[in-house]
XYZ file of C-alpha atoms in Angstrom:
81
model
C -26.254 36.810 6.730
C -24.583 33.408 7.149
C -22.187 31.992 4.489
C -23.401 28.582 3.578
C -21.241 25.498 2.739
C -22.663 24.620 -0.767
C -22.042 20.987 -0.107
C -24.475 20.723 2.839
C -28.212 21.422 3.074
C -28.884 24.958 4.419
C -31.363 23.714 7.037
C -28.730 21.432 8.557
C -26.217 24.236 8.826
C -28.829 26.509 10.471
C -29.824 23.711 12.850
C -26.193 23.387 13.848
C -26.123 27.237 14.705
C -29.186 26.971 16.815
C -28.020 23.900 18.599
C -24.840 25.685 19.597
C -26.814 28.786 20.811
C -28.905 26.577 22.911
C -25.996 24.666 24.395
C -24.138 27.891 25.202
C -27.199 29.481 26.772
C -27.422 32.270 24.155
C -31.047 30.794 23.674
C -32.200 30.051 27.159
C -35.079 27.793 28.229
C -38.419 29.105 26.898
C -36.691 31.407 24.390
C -39.015 31.941 21.451
C -37.675 30.844 18.054
C -39.381 33.205 15.648
C -39.679 31.616 12.146
C -39.857 35.128 10.643
C -36.698 36.275 12.575
C -34.807 33.139 11.562
C -35.946 33.601 7.894
C -34.534 37.160 7.929
C -31.302 36.320 9.884
C -30.383 33.422 7.539
C -31.909 34.702 4.339
C -33.933 31.448 3.704
C -37.521 30.548 2.874
C -40.034 29.551 5.607
C -39.945 25.908 4.384
C -36.193 25.787 5.232
C -36.885 27.190 8.743
C -39.633 24.642 9.269
C -37.251 21.796 8.367
C -34.955 23.237 11.087
C -37.514 23.421 13.765
C -38.866 19.938 12.847
C -35.353 18.548 13.364
C -34.795 20.288 16.634
C -38.231 19.283 17.932
C -37.433 15.641 17.054
C -34.219 15.979 19.051
C -36.000 17.304 22.035
C -34.311 20.712 21.936
C -37.490 22.738 21.220
C -41.165 22.487 21.950
C -43.785 23.774 19.528
C -47.180 24.921 20.761
C -49.752 25.476 18.023
C -50.747 29.120 17.773
C -47.870 30.266 20.063
C -44.599 29.184 18.408
C -41.467 27.156 19.093
C -39.572 27.503 22.381
C -36.320 26.111 23.639
C -37.104 23.118 25.846
C -35.555 22.438 29.247
C -32.412 20.340 28.737
C -31.507 17.431 30.888
C -28.412 18.053 33.061
C -25.093 17.234 31.417
C -23.420 14.194 32.995
C -20.304 14.999 34.950
C -17.057 13.590 33.714
């Protein structure tokens, strides 16, 4: 289980972890983000996980399909420097 910084909301810390996993490819496109598994992994309530998925959905990182779940969305290519 993750050690949380008590000065920050748990959902923002979990969202940061998932963003990193998406950017590194640990969670590839179409990967299912199971609310139940996230609850268990991070030891938080469903309402906290839903805040995470809402934020990631608003950022375009995941897509949620009613009755199916939340999946990693295709990401635009990163600009070359």
